[in-house]
PDB file of C-alpha atoms in Angstrom:
ATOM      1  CA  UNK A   1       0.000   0.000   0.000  1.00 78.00           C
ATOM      2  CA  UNK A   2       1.231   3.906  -0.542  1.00 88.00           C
ATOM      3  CA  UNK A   3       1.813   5.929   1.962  1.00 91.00           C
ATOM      4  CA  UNK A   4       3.507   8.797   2.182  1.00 95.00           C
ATOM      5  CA  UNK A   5       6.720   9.019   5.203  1.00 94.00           C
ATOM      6  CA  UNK A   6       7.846  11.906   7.265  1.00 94.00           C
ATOM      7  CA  UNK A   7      10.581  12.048   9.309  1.00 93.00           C
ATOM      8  CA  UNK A   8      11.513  14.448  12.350  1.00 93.00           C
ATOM      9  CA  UNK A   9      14.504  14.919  14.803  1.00 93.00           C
ATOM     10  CA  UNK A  10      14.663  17.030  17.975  1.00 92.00           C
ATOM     11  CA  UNK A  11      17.062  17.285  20.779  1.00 92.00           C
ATOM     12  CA  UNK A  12      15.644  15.171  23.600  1.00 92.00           C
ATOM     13  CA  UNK A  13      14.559  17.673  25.493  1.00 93.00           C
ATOM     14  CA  UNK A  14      11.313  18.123  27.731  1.00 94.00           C
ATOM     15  CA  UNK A  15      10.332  21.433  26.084  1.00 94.00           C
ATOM     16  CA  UNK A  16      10.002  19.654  22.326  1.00 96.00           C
ATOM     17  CA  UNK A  17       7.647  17.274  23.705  1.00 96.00           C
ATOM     18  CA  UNK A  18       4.638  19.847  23.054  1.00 97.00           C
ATOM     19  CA  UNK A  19       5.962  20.759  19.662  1.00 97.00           C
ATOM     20  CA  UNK A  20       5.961  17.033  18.951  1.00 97.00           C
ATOM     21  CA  UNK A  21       2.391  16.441  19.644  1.00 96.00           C
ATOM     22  CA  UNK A  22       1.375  19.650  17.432  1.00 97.00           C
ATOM     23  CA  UNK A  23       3.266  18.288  14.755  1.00 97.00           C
ATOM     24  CA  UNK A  24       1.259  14.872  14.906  1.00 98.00           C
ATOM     25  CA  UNK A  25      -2.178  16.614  15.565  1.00 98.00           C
ATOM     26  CA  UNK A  26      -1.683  18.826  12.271  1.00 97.00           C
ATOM     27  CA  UNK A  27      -1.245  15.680  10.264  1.00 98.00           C
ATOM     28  CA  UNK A  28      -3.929  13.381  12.313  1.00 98.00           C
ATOM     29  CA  UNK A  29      -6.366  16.309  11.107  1.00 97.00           C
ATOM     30  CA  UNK A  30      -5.406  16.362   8.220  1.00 96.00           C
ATOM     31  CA  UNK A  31      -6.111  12.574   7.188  1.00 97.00           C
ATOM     32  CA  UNK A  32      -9.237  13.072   8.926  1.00 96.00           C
ATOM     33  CA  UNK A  33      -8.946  11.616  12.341  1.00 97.00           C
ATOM     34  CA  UNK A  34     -11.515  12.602  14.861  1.00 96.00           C
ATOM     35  CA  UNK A  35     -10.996  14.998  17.961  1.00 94.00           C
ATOM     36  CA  UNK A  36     -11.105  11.992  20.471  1.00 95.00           C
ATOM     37  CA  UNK A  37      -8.364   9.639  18.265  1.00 97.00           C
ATOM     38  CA  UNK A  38      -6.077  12.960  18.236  1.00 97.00           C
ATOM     39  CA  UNK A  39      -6.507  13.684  21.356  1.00 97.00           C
ATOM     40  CA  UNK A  40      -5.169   9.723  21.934  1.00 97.00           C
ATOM     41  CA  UNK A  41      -2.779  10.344  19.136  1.00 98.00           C
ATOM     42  CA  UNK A  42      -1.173  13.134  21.476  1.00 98.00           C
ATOM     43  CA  UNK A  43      -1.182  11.197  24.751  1.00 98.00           C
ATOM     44  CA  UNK A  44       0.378   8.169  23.242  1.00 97.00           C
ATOM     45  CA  UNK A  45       3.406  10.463  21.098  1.00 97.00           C
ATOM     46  CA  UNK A  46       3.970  12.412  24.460  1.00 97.00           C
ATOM     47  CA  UNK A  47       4.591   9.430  26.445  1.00 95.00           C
ATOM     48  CA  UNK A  48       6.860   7.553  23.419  1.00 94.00           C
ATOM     49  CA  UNK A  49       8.522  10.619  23.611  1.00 95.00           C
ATOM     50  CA  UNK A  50       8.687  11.458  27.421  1.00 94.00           C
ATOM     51  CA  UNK A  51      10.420   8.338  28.133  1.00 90.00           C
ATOM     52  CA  UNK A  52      12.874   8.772  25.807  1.00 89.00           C
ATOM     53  CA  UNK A  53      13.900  12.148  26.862  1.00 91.00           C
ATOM     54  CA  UNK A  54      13.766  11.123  30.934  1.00 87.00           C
ATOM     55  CA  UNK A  55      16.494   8.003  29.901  1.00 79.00           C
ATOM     56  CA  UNK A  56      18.825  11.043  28.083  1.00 70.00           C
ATOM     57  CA  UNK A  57      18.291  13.281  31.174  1.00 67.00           C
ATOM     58  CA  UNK A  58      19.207  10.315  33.481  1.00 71.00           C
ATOM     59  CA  UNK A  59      22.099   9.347  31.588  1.00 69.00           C
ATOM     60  CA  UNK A  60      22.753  13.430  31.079  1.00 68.00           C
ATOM     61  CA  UNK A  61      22.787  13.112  27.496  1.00 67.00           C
ATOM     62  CA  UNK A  62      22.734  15.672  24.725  1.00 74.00           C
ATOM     63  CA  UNK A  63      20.781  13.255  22.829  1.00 86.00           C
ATOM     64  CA  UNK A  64      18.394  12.968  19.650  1.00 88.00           C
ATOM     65  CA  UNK A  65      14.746  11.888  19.898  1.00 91.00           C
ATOM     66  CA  UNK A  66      13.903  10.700  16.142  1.00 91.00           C
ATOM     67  CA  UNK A  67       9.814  10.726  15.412  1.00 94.00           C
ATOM     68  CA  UNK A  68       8.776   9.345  12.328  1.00 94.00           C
ATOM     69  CA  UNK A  69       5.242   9.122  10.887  1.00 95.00           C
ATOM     70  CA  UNK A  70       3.558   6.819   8.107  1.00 95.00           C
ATOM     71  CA  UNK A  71       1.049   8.171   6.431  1.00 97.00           C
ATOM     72  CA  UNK A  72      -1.462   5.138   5.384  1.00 96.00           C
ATOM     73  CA  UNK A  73      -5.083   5.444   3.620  1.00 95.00           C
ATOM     74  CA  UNK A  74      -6.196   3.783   6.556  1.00 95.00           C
ATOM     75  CA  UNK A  75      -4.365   4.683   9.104  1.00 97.00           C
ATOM     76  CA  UNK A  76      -1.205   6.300  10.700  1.00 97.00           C
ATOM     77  CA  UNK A  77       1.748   4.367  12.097  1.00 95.00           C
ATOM     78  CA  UNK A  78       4.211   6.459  14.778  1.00 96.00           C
ATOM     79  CA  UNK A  79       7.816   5.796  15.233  1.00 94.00           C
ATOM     80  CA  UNK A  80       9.359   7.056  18.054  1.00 93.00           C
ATOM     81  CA  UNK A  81      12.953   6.443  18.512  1.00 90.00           C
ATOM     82  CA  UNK A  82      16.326   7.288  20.871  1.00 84.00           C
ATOM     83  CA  UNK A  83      19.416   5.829  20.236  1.00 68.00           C
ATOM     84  CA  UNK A  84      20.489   6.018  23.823  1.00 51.00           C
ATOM     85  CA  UNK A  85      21.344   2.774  25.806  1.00 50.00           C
ATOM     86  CA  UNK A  86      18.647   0.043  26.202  1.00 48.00           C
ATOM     87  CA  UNK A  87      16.288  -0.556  29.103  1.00 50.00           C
ATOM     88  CA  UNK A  88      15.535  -3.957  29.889  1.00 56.00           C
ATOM     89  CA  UNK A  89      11.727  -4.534  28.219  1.00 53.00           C
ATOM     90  CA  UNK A  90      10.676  -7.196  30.288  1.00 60.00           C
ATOM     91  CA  UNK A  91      11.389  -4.906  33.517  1.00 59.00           C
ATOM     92  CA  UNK A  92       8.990  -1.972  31.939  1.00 54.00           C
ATOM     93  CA  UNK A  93       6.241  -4.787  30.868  1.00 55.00           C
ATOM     94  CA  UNK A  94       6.078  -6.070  33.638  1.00 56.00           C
ATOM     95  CA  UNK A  95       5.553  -2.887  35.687  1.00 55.00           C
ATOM     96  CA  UNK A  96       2.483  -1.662  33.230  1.00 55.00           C
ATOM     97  CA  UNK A  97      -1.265  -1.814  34.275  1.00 61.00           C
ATOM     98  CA  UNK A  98      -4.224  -0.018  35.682  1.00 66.00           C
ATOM     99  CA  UNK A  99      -4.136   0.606  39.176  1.00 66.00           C
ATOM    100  CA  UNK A 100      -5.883  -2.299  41.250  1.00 69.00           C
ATOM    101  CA  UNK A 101      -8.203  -0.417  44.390  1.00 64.00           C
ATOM    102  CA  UNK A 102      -7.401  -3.522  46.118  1.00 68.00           C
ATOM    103  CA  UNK A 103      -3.474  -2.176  46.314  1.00 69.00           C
ATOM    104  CA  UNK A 104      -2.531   0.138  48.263  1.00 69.00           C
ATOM    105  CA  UNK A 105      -1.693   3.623  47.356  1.00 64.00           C
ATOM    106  CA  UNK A 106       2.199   3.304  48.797  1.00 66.00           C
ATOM    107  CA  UNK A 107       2.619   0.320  46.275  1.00 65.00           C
ATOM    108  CA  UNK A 108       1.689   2.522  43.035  1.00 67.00           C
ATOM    109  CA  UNK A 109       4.291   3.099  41.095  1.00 67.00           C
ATOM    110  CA  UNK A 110       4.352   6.614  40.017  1.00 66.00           C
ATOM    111  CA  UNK A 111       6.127   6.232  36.769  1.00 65.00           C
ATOM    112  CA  UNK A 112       4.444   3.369  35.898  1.00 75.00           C
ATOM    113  CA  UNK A 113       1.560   4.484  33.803  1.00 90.00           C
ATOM    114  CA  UNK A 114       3.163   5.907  30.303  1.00 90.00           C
ATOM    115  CA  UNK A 115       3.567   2.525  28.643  1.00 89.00           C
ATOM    116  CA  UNK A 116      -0.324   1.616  29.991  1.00 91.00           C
ATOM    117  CA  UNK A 117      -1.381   4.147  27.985  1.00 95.00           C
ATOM    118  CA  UNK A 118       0.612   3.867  24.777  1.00 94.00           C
ATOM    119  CA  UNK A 119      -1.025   0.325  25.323  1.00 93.00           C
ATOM    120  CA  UNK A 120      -4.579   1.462  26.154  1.00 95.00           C
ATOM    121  CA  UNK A 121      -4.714   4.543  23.428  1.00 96.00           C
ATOM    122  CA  UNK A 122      -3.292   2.654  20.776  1.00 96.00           C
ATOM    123  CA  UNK A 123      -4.831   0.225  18.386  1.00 96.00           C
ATOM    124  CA  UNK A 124      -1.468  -1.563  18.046  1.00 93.00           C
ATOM    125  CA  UNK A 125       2.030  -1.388  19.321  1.00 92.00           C
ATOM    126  CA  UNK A 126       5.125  -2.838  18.811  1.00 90.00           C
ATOM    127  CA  UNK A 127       8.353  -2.282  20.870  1.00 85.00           C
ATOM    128  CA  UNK A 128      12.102  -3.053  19.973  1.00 81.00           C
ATOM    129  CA  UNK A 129      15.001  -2.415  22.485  1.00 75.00           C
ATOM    130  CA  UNK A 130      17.683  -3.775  20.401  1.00 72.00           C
ATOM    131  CA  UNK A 131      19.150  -0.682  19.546  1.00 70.00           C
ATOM    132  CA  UNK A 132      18.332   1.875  21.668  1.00 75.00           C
ATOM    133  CA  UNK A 133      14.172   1.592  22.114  1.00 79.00           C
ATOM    134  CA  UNK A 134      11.809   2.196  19.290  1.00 86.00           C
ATOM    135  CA  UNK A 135       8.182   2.262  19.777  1.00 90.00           C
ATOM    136  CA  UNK A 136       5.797   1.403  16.956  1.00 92.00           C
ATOM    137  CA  UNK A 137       2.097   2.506  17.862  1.00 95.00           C
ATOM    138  CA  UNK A 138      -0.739   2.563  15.211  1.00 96.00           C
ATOM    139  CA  UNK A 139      -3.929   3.957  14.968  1.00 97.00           C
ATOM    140  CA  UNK A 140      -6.652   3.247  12.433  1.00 97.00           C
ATOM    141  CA  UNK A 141      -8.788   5.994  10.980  1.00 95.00           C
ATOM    142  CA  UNK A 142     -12.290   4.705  12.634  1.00 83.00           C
ATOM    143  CA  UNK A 143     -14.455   4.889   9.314  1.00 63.00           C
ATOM    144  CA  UNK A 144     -12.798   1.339   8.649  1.00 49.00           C
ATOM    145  CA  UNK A 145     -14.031  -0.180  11.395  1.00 48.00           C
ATOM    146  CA  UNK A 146     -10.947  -2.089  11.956  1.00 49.00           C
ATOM    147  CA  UNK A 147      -9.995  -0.099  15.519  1.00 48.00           C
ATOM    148  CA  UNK A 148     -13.850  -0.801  16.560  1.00 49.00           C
ATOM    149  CA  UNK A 149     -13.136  -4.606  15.954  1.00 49.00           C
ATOM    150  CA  UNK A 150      -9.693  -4.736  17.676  1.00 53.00           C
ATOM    151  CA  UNK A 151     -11.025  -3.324  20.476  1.00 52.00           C
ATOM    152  CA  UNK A 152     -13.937  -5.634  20.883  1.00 50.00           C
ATOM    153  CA  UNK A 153     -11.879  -8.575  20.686  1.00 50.00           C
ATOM    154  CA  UNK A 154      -9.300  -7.576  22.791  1.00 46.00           C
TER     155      UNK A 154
ATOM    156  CA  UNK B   1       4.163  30.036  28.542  1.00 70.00           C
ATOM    157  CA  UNK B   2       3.042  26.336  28.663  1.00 89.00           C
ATOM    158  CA  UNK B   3       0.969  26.631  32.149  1.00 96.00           C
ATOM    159  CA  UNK B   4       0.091  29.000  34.424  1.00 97.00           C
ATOM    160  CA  UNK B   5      -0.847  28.567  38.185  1.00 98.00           C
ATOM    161  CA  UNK B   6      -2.477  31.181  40.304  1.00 97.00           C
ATOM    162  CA  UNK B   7      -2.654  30.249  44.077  1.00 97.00           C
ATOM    163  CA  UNK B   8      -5.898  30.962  46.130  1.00 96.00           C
ATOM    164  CA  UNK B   9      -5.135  30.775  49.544  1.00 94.00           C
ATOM    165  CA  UNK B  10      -7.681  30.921  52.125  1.00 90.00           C
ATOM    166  CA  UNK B  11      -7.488  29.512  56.063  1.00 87.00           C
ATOM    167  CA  UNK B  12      -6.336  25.819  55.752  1.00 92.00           C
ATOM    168  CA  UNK B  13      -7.110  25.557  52.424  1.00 96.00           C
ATOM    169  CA  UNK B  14      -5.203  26.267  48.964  1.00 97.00           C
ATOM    170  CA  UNK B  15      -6.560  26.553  45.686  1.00 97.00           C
ATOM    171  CA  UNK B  16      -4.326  25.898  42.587  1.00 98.00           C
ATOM    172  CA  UNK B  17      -5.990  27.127  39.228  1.00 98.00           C
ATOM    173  CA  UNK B  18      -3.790  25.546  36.409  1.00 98.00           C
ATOM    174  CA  UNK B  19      -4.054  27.108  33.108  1.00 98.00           C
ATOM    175  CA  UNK B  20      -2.870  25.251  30.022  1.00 97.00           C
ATOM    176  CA  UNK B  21      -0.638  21.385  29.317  1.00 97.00           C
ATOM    177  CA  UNK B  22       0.443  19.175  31.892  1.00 98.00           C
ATOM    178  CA  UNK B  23       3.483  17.207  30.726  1.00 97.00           C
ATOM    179  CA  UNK B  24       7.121  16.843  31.163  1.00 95.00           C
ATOM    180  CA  UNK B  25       8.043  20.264  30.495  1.00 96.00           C
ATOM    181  CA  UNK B  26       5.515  22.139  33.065  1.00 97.00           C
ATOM    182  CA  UNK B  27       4.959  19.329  35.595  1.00 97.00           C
ATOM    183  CA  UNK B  28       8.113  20.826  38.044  1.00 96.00           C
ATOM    184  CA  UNK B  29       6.233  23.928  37.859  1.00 97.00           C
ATOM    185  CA  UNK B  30       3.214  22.496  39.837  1.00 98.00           C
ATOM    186  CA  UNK B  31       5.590  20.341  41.636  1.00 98.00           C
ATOM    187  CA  UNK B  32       6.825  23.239  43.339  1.00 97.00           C
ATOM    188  CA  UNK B  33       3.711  24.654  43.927  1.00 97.00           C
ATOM    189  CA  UNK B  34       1.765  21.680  45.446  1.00 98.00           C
ATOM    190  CA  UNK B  35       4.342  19.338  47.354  1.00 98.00           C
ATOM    191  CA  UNK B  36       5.345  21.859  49.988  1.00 97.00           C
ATOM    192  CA  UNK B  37       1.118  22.174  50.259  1.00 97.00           C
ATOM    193  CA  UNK B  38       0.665  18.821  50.891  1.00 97.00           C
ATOM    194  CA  UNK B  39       3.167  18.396  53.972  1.00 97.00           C
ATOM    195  CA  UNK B  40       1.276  21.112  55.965  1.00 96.00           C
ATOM    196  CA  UNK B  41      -0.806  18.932  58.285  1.00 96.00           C
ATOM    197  CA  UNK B  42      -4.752  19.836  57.893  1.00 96.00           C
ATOM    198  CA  UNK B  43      -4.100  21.350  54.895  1.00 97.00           C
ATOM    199  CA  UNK B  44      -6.841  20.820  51.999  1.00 97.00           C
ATOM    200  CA  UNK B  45      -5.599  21.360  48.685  1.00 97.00           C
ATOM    201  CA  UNK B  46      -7.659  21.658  45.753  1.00 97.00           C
ATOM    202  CA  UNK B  47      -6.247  21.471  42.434  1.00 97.00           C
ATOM    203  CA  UNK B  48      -8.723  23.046  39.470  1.00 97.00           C
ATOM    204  CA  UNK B  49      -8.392  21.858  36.227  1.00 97.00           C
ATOM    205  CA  UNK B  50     -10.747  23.818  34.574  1.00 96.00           C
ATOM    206  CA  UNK B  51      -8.338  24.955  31.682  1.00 97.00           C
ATOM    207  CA  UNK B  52      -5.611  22.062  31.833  1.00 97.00           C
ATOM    208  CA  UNK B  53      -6.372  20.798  28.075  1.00 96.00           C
ATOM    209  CA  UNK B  54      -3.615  18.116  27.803  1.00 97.00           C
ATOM    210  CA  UNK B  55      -2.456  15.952  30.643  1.00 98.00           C
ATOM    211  CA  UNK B  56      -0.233  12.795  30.766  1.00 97.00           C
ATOM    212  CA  UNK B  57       1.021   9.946  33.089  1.00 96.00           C
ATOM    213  CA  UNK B  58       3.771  12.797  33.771  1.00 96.00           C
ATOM    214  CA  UNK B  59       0.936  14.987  34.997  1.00 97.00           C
ATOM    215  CA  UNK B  60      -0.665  11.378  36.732  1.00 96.00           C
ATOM    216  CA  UNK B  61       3.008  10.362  38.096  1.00 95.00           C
ATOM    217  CA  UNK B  62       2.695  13.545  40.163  1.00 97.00           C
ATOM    218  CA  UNK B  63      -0.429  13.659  41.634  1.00 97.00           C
ATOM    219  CA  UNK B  64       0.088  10.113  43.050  1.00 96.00           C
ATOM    220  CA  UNK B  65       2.791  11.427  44.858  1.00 96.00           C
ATOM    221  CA  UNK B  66       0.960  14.135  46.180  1.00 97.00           C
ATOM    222  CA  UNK B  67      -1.708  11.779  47.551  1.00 97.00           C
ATOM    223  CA  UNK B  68       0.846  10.035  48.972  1.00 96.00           C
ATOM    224  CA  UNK B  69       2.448  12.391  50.400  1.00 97.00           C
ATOM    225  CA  UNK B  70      -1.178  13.549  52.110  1.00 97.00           C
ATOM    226  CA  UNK B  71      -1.424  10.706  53.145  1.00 95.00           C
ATOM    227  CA  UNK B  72       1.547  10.528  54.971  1.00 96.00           C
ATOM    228  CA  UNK B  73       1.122  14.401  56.509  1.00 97.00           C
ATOM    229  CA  UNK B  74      -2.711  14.028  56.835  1.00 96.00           C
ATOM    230  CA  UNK B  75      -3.396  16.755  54.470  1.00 97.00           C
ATOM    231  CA  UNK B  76      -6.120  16.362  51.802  1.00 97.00           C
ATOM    232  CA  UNK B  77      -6.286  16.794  47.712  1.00 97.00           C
ATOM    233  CA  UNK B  78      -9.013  17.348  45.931  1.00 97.00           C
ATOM    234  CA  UNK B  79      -9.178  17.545  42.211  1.00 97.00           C
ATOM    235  CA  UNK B  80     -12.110  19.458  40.881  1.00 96.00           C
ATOM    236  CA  UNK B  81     -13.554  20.537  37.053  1.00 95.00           C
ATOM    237  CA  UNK B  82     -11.811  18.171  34.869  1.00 96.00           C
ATOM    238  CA  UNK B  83     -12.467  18.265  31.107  1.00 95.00           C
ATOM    239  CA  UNK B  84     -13.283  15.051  29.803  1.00 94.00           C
ATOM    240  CA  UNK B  85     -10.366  14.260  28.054  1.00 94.00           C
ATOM    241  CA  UNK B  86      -8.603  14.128  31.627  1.00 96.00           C
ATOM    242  CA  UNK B  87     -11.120  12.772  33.462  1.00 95.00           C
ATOM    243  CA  UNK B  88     -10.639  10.066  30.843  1.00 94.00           C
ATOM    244  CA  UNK B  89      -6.705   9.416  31.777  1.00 95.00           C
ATOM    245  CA  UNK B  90      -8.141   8.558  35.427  1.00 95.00           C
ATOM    246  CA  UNK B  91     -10.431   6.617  34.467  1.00 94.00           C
ATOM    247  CA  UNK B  92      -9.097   4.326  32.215  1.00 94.00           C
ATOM    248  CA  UNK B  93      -5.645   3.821  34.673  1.00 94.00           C
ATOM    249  CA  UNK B  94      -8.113   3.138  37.377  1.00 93.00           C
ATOM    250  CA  UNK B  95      -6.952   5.895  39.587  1.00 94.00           C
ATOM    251  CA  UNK B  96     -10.091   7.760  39.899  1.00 94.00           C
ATOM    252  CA  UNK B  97     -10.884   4.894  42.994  1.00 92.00           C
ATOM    253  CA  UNK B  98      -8.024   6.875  44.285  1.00 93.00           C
ATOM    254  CA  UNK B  99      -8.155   9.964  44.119  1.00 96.00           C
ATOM    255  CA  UNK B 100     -11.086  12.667  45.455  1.00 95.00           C
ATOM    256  CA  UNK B 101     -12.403  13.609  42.531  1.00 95.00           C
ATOM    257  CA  UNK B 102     -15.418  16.595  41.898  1.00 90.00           C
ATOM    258  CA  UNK B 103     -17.419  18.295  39.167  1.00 69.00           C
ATOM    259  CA  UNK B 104     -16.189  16.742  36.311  1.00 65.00           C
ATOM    260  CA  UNK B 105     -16.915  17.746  32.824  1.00 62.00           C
ATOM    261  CA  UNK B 106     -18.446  15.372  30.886  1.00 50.00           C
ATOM    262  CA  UNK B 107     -17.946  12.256  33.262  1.00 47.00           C
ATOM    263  CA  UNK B 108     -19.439   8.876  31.856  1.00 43.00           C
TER     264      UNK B 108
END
């Protein structure tokens, strides 16, 4: 299928994490995504994002945060990327998840939601940690239907 | 400017109005406004988030560890007038059993 690709770099730095989520909700709206889906769009970017610009802060990095975009018919894949070192995948997974009432509040983890999210906004995403972490998310314009039927069979 | 917070102060209890995104470039701001808040014992804090129009698990990451830290200096939060979008981000992590929560916009 054609699509069309754009590509973005930015310093990893906390203040180009709004411009980042402009960028995608000019383009969302533009292929005709509704307010809610942008408005997911924005969380899930933001997160991608944040977490790659908290690992260059911890490792005080001057690093690069790249954001890439595929531009489908039917929908519109995000690639966030940093090249810094990897985190170990299993660790994060395993931390992810809504917050159980039956836990108590000392127990919640309060960096522990950002992946959740990615997870819960998204319609599908794919992390790699190989070389540095990239996170693939997709979201599927909703006149297919397709993001109705993932979610019911989730 | 990102966000804006005006402080209401009145008795034992604080107001904090945010105006505009929560996320990893403004969440120090309110950091600095709200965790010295919630270690004054009796306190009552109540956050309004009647113009916050983006919020994240940045924004969620430090609200958690305001309530904890109430908890700890029996102070109180309160978050009032959410938009729906955030209301949303509390709902669907499940914190909203957590956390007081009032007047929301828009709540399903």
């Amino acid at each position: 299928m054609e699509f069309d690709f754009i590509e973005m770099r930015f310093p990893a730095k906390a203040e180009y994490v709004s411009t980042i989520r402009l960028t995608l909700s000019g383009l969302a709206n533009r292929m005709g995504f509704n307010y809610d889906d942008i408005e997911d769009l924005k969380v899930a970017i933001s997160e991608a994002v944040t977490n790659a610009v908290t690992h260059a802060y911890k490792k005080d990095e001057t690093g690069e945060v790249t954001v890439g975009f595929g531009a489908y018919d039917d929908r519109l894949e995000v690639m966030v990327a940093d090249y810094g070192d990897s985190i170990n995948l299993a660790d994060v997974k395993d931390k992810i998840g809504p917050y159980d009432p039956n836990e108590s509040i000392e127990n919640v983890h309060e960096g522990g939601f950002g992946l959740f999210l990615i997870h819960t906004l998204m319609d599908k995403v794919e992390i790699n940690n190989t070389y540095g972490v990239i996170v693939l998310m997709t979201k599927y314009l909703s006149e297919t239907g397709v993001a109705a039927y993932d979610k019911v069979f989730e | 400017l990102n966000l804006t917070i005006d402080v209401k102060d009145n008795e034992k209890e604080t107001t904090l109005f945010l105006k505009g995104e929560i996320d990893i470039y403004t969440v120090d701001q309110i950091k600095r406004e709200l965790l010295p808040l919630t270690r004054i014992n009796g306190q009552t804090i109540i956050i309004n988030f009647k113009d916050v129009n983006y919020m994240d698990s940045t924004g969620l990451g430090l609200f958690i560890k305001a309530l904890k830290l109430t908890e700890e200096h029996n102070s109180k939060m309160l978050l009032t007038q959410l938009q729906e979008r955030i209301a949303r981000l509390f709902k669907i992590t499940g914190l909203d059993e957590m956390f007081l929560i009032e007047q929301t916009v828009g709540w399903e």
